[in-house]
């Protein structure tokens, strides 16, 4: 063990300690109101209408500043507090969405672990009743990782939500290691092609073919396709060419606070309305 090893171990130890600290901080931070949601539009490729806004969780930590969900969601899953925070996210998202002009919807990310909570589905339906949001305006986004929780439990929960009109999206499609056979078992309304594919799409012909293939797969199942991570006009033009219906990414808007999200939706509506006649 040379000095470089000692250095590596120190860095690793620091990382582990920071993780443990954050883990302990999660529940305190949640109670202290350090969490909030940002919203990112998902737009119709043909006319720019905002179909839905995806709710993305943020944690403003008093010492560390903004902590990204890629860091704290896995910790929240590990400690189980994701069940509590996740319910709050659904409630907040529904409350925000009723303030948007219909039929603009809201899309909420849900971890596999949240389905282990026997009250989760009932909670979602309660939020719809309490806020008065039409179920069709709520989309639950799950990733292929939910398949590793308990496929029967997850399928039953999602089927129950869909029976009430709630939509279900498969997020980050193409990056997981699940079988495409799951598309058959799994009740779905929307497939979201992972943003890594949008990045590669114009670089290689294989990248473009993969996106086309995933879109055709989703069409075969009569599922709507959204592509994530659209950052350039060239990418959007290509997505149009492929006939993909919906897109999301920095080209349209980065995730923004609730007030700015409402402004975005209203501004888009004004643009798509026909001009008043003179
Ligand atoms: P996701 O659901 O796939 O969300 C999309 C992520 O891509 C967001 O990252 C968004 O900011 C980012 N993004 C959007 N457009 C672009 C683009 O054009 N370029 C690039 N480079 N990135 C773009 P974010 O907000 O950091 O969230 C990361 C992940 O954390 C989410 O991925 C989701 O899996 C998870 N997450 C976020 N909020 C929640 C939540 O409330 N509950 C759960 N369970 N997971 C959440
Ligand atoms: Mg998502
Ligand atoms: Mg995604
Ligand atoms: Mg993701």
XYZ file of C-alpha atoms in Angstrom, residues 10-268:
259
model
C -9.115 8.907 2.327
C -11.162 10.285 -0.549
C -13.404 7.249 -0.453
C -13.840 7.509 3.305
C -14.759 11.180 2.960
C -17.337 10.322 0.315
C -18.888 7.633 2.502
C -19.007 9.996 5.481
C -20.620 12.739 3.434
C -23.185 10.242 2.202
C -24.011 9.202 5.766
C -24.284 12.825 6.812
C -26.657 13.616 3.952
C -28.637 10.505 4.788
C -29.154 11.742 8.343
C -29.969 15.224 7.061
C -32.733 14.081 4.728
C -35.540 13.820 7.254
C -34.501 17.005 9.069
C -34.264 18.863 5.777
C -37.640 17.601 4.695
C -39.290 18.709 7.930
C -37.516 22.078 7.698
C -38.944 22.687 4.222
C -35.681 22.499 2.294
C -37.269 20.535 -0.566
C -39.131 22.066 -3.471
C -40.164 21.200 -6.986
C -39.105 22.556 -10.323
C -41.052 21.887 -13.500
C -39.843 21.197 -17.023
C -42.183 21.322 -20.023
C -42.830 18.329 -22.274
C -43.973 19.794 -25.568
C -45.796 18.607 -28.670
C -43.209 18.540 -31.440
C -45.597 19.742 -34.150
C -46.903 22.936 -32.513
C -45.001 23.503 -29.275
C -48.053 23.019 -27.039
C -47.115 22.110 -23.489
C -48.574 18.636 -22.956
C -47.252 18.185 -19.459
C -44.660 19.509 -17.041
C -42.354 17.097 -15.283
C -41.958 17.744 -11.550
C -38.301 17.481 -10.527
C -37.372 17.426 -6.865
C -34.765 19.828 -5.489
C -33.047 20.012 -2.108
C -31.562 23.278 -0.966
C -29.197 22.118 1.761
C -28.249 24.855 4.268
C -24.515 23.999 4.120
C -24.025 22.270 0.787
C -26.300 24.377 -1.366
C -28.296 22.648 -4.044
C -28.031 18.839 -3.860
C -29.086 17.057 -7.055
C -31.664 14.248 -7.081
C -29.117 11.842 -8.550
C -27.331 12.167 -5.189
C -30.188 12.289 -2.688
C -32.864 10.059 -4.291
C -30.748 6.892 -3.847
C -30.145 7.877 -0.205
C -33.858 8.542 0.313
C -34.586 5.117 -1.159
C -32.037 3.492 1.123
C -33.459 5.056 4.282
C -37.077 4.572 3.208
C -37.909 8.278 3.555
C -38.625 8.340 -0.184
C -42.090 7.051 0.710
C -42.848 10.156 2.752
C -41.153 12.642 0.439
C -42.666 10.947 -2.610
C -46.194 11.372 -1.272
C -45.507 15.054 -0.686
C -44.213 15.359 -4.266
C -47.459 13.925 -5.670
C -49.518 16.284 -3.520
C -47.464 19.360 -4.495
C -47.468 18.450 -8.171
C -51.245 17.968 -8.300
C -51.800 21.249 -6.449
C -49.574 23.060 -8.955
C -51.140 21.412 -11.989
C -54.702 22.552 -11.182
C -53.465 26.132 -11.525
C -52.373 25.445 -15.113
C -54.811 25.765 -18.002
C -56.342 22.346 -18.851
C -55.461 19.964 -20.369
C -51.813 20.661 -19.460
C -50.742 17.795 -17.247
C -48.068 17.054 -14.686
C -45.601 14.147 -14.716
C -44.287 12.780 -11.425
C -41.328 10.441 -10.965
C -42.004 7.516 -8.680
C -39.399 5.087 -7.300
C -40.074 1.371 -7.150
C -39.844 1.460 -3.361
C -42.838 3.773 -3.193
C -45.091 0.957 -4.378
C -44.152 -1.034 -1.265
C -46.203 1.484 0.684
C -49.651 -0.139 0.764
C -51.278 3.321 0.863
C -49.446 4.818 -2.093
C -52.137 4.302 -4.741
C -54.873 5.507 -2.392
C -52.756 8.569 -1.603
C -52.413 9.444 -5.288
C -56.170 9.115 -5.824
C -56.816 11.222 -2.688
C -54.557 13.965 -4.046
C -56.602 14.026 -7.259
C -59.864 14.303 -5.350
C -58.529 16.931 -2.934
C -57.043 19.139 -5.643
C -59.750 18.470 -8.219
C -57.167 17.570 -10.850
C -58.574 15.352 -13.617
C -56.766 11.973 -13.407
C -55.905 12.164 -17.127
C -53.714 15.174 -16.336
C -51.430 13.156 -14.037
C -48.682 10.931 -15.426
C -46.678 8.638 -13.165
C -43.139 8.095 -14.490
C -41.338 4.911 -13.525
C -37.981 3.605 -14.749
C -37.147 0.050 -15.701
C -35.681 -0.306 -12.187
C -39.219 -0.825 -10.839
C -39.183 -4.254 -12.476
C -36.659 -5.375 -9.895
C -38.916 -4.467 -6.945
C -41.879 -6.822 -7.237
C -43.285 -6.943 -10.707
C -46.724 -8.177 -9.620
C -47.074 -5.495 -6.982
C -45.953 -2.751 -9.352
C -48.178 -3.968 -12.193
C -51.191 -4.174 -9.882
C -50.572 -0.663 -8.525
C -50.107 0.832 -11.976
C -53.159 -0.993 -13.325
C -55.210 0.431 -10.454
C -54.000 3.951 -11.206
C -54.692 3.539 -14.920
C -58.176 2.197 -14.207
C -58.807 5.562 -12.530
C -57.540 7.440 -15.585
C -53.993 8.213 -14.429
C -51.353 7.784 -17.149
C -48.154 5.775 -16.821
C -44.829 6.506 -18.520
C -41.706 4.370 -18.749
C -38.804 6.761 -18.138
C -35.167 6.578 -19.312
C -36.106 3.908 -21.823
C -33.213 2.077 -23.445
C -30.750 2.460 -20.594
C -32.051 -0.197 -18.199
C -31.212 -3.849 -18.383
C -34.742 -5.186 -18.347
C -36.196 -7.286 -21.117
C -38.435 -5.665 -23.736
C -40.834 -8.429 -22.797
C -41.766 -6.147 -19.912
C -43.541 -3.911 -22.439
C -46.022 -6.716 -22.871
C -46.555 -7.280 -19.149
C -46.595 -3.688 -18.233
C -49.540 -1.291 -18.672
C -48.122 1.840 -20.340
C -49.282 5.052 -21.996
C -45.983 6.707 -22.785
C -42.404 5.736 -23.429
C -39.644 8.247 -22.742
C -36.468 7.666 -24.726
C -33.504 8.395 -22.475
C -31.657 11.626 -23.081
C -28.376 9.829 -23.799
C -29.904 8.740 -27.135
C -30.802 12.313 -28.083
C -27.158 13.206 -27.563
C -25.901 10.436 -29.871
C -28.670 10.663 -32.426
C -26.923 13.001 -34.858
C -23.420 11.682 -34.222
C -23.712 8.215 -35.744
C -26.201 6.489 -38.031
C -26.487 3.724 -35.408
C -27.576 6.315 -32.855
C -30.274 7.593 -35.203
C -31.458 4.085 -36.026
C -31.759 3.202 -32.350
C -34.019 6.192 -31.691
C -36.133 5.315 -34.736
C -36.363 1.707 -33.557
C -37.466 2.641 -30.039
C -40.096 4.982 -31.456
C -41.401 2.236 -33.776
C -41.457 -0.197 -30.872
C -43.569 2.208 -28.896
C -45.881 2.777 -31.907
C -46.336 -0.982 -32.217
C -47.706 -0.997 -28.695
C -49.793 2.138 -29.391
C -47.809 4.043 -26.816
C -46.943 7.734 -27.110
C -43.243 8.552 -27.495
C -41.397 11.366 -25.769
C -37.720 11.993 -26.316
C -35.763 13.542 -23.454
C -32.711 15.784 -23.581
C -33.402 17.759 -26.765
C -30.901 20.620 -26.678
C -30.547 21.781 -30.291
C -32.749 22.802 -33.194
C -31.072 20.134 -35.355
C -32.076 17.453 -32.873
C -35.652 18.747 -32.854
C -35.786 18.752 -36.669
C -34.634 15.151 -36.716
C -37.189 14.144 -34.064
C -39.898 15.721 -36.250
C -38.644 13.768 -39.237
C -38.954 10.525 -37.280
C -42.519 11.421 -36.321
C -41.909 11.381 -32.569
C -44.791 13.234 -30.922
C -43.311 14.841 -27.837
C -39.987 16.200 -26.693
C -38.386 17.595 -23.555
C -35.083 19.332 -23.046
C -33.110 22.515 -22.545
C -34.038 23.699 -26.078
C -37.563 24.357 -24.795
C -36.794 25.142 -21.164
C -34.674 23.996 -18.284
C -36.588 22.988 -15.140
C -37.997 26.169 -13.526
C -39.900 27.165 -10.392
C -43.696 26.920 -10.165
C -44.366 30.577 -11.022
C -42.119 30.544 -14.073
C -43.657 27.242 -15.193
C -47.113 28.814 -15.172
C -45.767 31.763 -17.178
C -44.287 29.386 -19.727
C -47.559 27.515 -20.231
C -49.548 30.738 -20.555
C -47.059 32.308 -22.964
C -47.189 29.175 -25.157
